[in-house]
PDB file of C-alpha atoms in Angstrom:
ATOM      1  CA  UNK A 785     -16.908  19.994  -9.213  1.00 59.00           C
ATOM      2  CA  UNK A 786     -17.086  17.237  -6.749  1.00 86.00           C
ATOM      3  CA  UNK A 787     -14.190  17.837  -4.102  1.00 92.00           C
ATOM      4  CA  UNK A 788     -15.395  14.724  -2.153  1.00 94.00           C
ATOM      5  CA  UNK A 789     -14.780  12.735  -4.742  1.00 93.00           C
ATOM      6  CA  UNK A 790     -11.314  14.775  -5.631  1.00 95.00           C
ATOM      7  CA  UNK A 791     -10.187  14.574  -1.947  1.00 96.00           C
ATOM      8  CA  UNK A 792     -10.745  10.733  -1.894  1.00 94.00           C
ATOM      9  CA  UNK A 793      -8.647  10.357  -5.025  1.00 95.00           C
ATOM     10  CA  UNK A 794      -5.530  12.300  -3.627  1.00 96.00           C
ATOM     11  CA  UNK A 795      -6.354  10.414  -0.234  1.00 96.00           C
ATOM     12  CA  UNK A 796      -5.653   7.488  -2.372  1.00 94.00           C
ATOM     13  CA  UNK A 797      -2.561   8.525  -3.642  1.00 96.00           C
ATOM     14  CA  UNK A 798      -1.322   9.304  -0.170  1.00 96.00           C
ATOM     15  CA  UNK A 799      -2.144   5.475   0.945  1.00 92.00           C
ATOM     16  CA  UNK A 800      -0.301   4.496  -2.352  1.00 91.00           C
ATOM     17  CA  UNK A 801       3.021   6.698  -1.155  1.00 93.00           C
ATOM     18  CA  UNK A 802       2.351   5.190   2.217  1.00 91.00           C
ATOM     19  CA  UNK A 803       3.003   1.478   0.419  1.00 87.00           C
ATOM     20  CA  UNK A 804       5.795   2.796  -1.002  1.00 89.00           C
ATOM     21  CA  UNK A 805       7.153   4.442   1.739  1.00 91.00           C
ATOM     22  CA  UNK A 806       6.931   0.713   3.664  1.00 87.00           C
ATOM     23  CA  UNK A 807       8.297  -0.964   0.691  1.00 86.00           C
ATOM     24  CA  UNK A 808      11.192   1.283  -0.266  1.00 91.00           C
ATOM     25  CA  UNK A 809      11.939   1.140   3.884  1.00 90.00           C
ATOM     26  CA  UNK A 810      11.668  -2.649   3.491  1.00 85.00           C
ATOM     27  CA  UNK A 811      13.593  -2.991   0.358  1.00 87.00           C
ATOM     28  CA  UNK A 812      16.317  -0.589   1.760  1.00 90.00           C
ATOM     29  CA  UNK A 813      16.143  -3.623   4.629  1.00 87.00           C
ATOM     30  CA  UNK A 814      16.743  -6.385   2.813  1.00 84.00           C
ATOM     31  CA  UNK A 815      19.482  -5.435   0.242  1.00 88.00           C
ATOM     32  CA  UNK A 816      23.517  -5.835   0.899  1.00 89.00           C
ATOM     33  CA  UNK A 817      24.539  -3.614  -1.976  1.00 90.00           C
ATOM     34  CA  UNK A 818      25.257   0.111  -0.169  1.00 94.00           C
ATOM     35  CA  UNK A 819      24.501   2.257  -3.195  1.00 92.00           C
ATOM     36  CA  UNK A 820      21.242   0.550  -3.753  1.00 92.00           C
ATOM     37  CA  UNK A 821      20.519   0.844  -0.091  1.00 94.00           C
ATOM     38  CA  UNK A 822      20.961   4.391  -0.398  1.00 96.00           C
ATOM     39  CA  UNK A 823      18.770   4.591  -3.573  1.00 95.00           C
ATOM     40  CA  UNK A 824      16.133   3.210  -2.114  1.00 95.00           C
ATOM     41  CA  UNK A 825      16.376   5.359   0.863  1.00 97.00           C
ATOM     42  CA  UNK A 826      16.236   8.447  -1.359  1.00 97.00           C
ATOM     43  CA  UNK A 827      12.560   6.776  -2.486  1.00 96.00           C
ATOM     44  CA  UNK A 828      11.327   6.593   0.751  1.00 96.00           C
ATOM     45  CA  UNK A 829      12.142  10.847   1.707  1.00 98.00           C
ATOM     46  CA  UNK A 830      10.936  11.515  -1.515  1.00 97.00           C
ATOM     47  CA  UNK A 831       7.387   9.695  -1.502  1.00 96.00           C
ATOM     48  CA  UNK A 832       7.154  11.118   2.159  1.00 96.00           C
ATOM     49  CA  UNK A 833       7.283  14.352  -0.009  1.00 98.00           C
ATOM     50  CA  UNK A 834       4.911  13.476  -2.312  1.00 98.00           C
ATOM     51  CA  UNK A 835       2.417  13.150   0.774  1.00 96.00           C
ATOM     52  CA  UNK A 836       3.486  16.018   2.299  1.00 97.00           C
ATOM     53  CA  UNK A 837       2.380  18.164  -1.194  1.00 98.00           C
ATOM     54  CA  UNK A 838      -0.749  15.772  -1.280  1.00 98.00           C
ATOM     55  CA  UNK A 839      -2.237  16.567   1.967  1.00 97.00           C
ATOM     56  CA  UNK A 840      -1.656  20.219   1.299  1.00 97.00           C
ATOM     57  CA  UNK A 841      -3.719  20.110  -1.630  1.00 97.00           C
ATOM     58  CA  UNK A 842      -5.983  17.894   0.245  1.00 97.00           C
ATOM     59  CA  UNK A 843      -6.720  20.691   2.603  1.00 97.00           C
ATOM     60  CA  UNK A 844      -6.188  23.512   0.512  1.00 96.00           C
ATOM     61  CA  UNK A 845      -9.495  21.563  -1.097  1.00 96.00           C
ATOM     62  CA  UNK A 846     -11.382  21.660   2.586  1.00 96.00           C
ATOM     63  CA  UNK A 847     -10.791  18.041   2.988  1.00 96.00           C
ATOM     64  CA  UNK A 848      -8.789  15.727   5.968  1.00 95.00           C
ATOM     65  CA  UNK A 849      -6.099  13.543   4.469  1.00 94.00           C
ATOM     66  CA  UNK A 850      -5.098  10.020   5.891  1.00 84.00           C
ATOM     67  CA  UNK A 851      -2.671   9.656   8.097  1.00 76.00           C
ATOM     68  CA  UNK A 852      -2.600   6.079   8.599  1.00 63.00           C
ATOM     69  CA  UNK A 853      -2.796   3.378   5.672  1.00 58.00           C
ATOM     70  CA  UNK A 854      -4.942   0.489   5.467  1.00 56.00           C
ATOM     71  CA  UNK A 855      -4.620  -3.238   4.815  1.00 51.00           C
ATOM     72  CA  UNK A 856      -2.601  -3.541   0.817  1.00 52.00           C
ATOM     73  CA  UNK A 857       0.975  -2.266   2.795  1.00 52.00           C
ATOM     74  CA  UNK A 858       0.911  -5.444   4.654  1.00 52.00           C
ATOM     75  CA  UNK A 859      -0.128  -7.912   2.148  1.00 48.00           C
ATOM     76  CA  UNK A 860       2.497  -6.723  -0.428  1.00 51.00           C
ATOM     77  CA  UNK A 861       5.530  -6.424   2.517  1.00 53.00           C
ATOM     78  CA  UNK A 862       4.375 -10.288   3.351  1.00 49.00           C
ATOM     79  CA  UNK A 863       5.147 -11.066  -0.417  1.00 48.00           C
ATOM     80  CA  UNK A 864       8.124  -9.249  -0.103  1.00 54.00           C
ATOM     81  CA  UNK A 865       9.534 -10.632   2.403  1.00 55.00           C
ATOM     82  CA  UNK A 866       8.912 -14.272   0.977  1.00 46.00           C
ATOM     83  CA  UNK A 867       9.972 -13.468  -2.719  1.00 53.00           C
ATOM     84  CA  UNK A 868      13.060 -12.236  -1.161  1.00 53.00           C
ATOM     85  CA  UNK A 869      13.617 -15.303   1.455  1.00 48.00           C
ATOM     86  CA  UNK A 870      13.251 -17.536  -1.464  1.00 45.00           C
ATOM     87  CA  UNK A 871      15.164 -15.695  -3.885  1.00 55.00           C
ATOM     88  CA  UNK A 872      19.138 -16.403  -4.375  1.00 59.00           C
ATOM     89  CA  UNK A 873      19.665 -12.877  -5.697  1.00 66.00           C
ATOM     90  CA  UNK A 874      17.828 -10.988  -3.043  1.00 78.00           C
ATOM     91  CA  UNK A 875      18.674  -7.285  -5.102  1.00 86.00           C
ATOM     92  CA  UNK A 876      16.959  -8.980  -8.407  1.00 86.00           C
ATOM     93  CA  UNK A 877      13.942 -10.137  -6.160  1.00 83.00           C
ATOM     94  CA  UNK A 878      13.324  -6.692  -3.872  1.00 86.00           C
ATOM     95  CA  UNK A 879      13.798  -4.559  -7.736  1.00 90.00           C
ATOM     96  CA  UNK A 880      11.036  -6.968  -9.282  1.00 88.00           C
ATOM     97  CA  UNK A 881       8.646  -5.959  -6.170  1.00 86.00           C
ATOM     98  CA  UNK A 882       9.303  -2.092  -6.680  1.00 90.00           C
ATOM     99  CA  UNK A 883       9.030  -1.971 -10.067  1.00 92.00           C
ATOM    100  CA  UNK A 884       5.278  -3.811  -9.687  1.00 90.00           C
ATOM    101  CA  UNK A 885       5.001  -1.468  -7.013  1.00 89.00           C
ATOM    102  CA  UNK A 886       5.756   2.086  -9.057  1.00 93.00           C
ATOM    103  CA  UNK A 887       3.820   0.813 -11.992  1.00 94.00           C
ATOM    104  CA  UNK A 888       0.436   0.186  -9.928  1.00 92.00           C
ATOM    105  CA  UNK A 889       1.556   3.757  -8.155  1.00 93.00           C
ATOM    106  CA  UNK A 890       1.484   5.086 -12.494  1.00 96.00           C
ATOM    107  CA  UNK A 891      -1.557   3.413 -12.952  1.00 95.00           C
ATOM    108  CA  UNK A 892      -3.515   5.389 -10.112  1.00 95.00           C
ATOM    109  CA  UNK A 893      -1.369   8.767 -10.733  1.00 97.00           C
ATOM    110  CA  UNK A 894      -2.842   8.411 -14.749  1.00 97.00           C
ATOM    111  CA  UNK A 895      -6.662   7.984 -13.529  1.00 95.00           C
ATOM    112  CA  UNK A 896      -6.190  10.906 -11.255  1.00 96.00           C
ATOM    113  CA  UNK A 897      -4.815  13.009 -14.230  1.00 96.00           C
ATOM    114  CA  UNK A 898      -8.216  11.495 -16.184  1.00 94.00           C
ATOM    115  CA  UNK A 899     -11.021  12.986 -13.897  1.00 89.00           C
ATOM    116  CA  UNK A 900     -12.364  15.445 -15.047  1.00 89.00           C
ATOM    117  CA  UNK A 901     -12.806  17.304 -12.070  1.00 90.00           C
ATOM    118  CA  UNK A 902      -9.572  17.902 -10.597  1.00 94.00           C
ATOM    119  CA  UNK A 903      -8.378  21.548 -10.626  1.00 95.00           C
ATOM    120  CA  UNK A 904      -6.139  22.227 -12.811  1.00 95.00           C
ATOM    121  CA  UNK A 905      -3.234  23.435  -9.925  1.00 95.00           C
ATOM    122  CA  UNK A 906      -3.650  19.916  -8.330  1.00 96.00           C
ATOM    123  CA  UNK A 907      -3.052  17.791 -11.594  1.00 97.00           C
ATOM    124  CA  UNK A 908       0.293  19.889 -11.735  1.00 97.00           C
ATOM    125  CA  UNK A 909       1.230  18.646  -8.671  1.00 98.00           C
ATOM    126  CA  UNK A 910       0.024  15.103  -9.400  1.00 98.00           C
ATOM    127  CA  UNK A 911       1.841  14.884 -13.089  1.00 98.00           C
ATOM    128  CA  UNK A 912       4.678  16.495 -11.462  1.00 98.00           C
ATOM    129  CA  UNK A 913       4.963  13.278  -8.836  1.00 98.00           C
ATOM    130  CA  UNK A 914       3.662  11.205 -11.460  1.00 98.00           C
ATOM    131  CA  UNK A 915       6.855  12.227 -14.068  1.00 98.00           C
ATOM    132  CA  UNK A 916       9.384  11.305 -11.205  1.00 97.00           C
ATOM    133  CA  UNK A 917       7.813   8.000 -10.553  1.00 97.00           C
ATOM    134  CA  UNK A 918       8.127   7.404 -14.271  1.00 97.00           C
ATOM    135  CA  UNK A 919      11.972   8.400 -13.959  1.00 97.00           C
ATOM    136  CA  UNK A 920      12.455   6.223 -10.646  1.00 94.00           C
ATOM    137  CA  UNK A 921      10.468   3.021 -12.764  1.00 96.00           C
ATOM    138  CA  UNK A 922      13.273   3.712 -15.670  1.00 96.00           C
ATOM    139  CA  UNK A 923      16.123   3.858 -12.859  1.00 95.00           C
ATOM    140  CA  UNK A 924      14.607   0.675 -10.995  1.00 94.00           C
ATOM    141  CA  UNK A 925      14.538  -1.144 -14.468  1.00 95.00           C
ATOM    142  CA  UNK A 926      18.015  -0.352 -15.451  1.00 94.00           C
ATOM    143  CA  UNK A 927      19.030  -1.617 -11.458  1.00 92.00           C
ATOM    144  CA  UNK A 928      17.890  -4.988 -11.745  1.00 90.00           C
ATOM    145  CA  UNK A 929      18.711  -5.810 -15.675  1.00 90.00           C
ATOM    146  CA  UNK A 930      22.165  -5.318 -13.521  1.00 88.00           C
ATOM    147  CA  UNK A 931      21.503  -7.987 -11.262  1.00 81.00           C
ATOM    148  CA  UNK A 932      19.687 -10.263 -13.847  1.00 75.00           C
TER     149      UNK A 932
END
C-alpha cells in the first residue's frame, strides 16, 4: 500500500471541507432567511468535523494533514459573491453555488472510495462523510426548488 499517495487523497478531502467550510460561512453571510442561515451554519460545524476525523486518519496513517487551503476557496467565494450580487433571489443564487459545491465534494469522496489502496477503516470514515454530503445535496435541492 502506498500511504503517500493515501495521505494526499484525504489531504485533499480536507482542502475540499476547507471550501466548504468558506462557502457554507459565506453563504450563511449572504442569506436573509434565519432558518436557512442556521442550516447553513450547521454545514460549516459539521465539515469542520469531517476534517477533524480526516486528519486523525491522516496521522493515524504517519502522515501531516493541511492546515491551510490553497487557491480554489477564493476563486469559487469570488463567483459567489458575484452570482449573488447579480442575482434578485439571493437564497436561489447562494443554493445553486452549494449544491455545485457538494456535488464536486461527491465526486472526490467517490474516487477516494475507488483506490484501491485505502484501508478499509478509513473508507468507513470517508463513505460515512460521503453519505451525509449526499443527504445535505438532497436537503440543499429541496431548499432552493423552494425559492425557484
Amino acid at each position: 500500500m502506498d500511504t503517500k499517495h493515501v495521505i494526499k487523497e484525504l489531504n485533499d478531502l480536507v482542502e475540499k471541507n476547507h471550501d466548504a467550510v468558506d462557502g457554507f460561512q459565506n453563504a450563511a453571510e449572504k442569506v436573509k432567511d434565519h432558518d436557512l442561515k442556521n442550516f447553513l451554519m450547521e454545514h460549516v460545524h459539521q465539515r469542520n468535523q469531517f476534517n477533524s476525523e480526516l486528519r486523525q486518519e491522516i496521522t493515524s496513517l504517519g502522515g501531516t494533514p493541511k492546515e491551510t487551503k490553497e487557491g480554489s476557496a477564493s476563486l469559487h467565494q469570488t463567483w459567489m459573491d458575484i452570482k449573488s450580487a447579480l442575482s434578485s433571489n439571493k437564497e436561489e443564487a447562494v443554493l445553486e453555488e452549494c449544491i455545485r459545491g457538494d456535488k464536486n465534494a461527491l465526486k472526490e469522496y467517490q474516487d477516494v472510495l475507488q483506490e484501491t489502496e485505502v484501508p478499509d477503516n478509513v473508507k468507513t470514515t470517508v463513505r460515512k462523510q460521503m453519505e451525509k454530503i449526499e443527504t445535505s445535496l438532497q436537503e440543499l435541492v429541496r431548499l432552493e426548488e423552494r425559492y425557484d
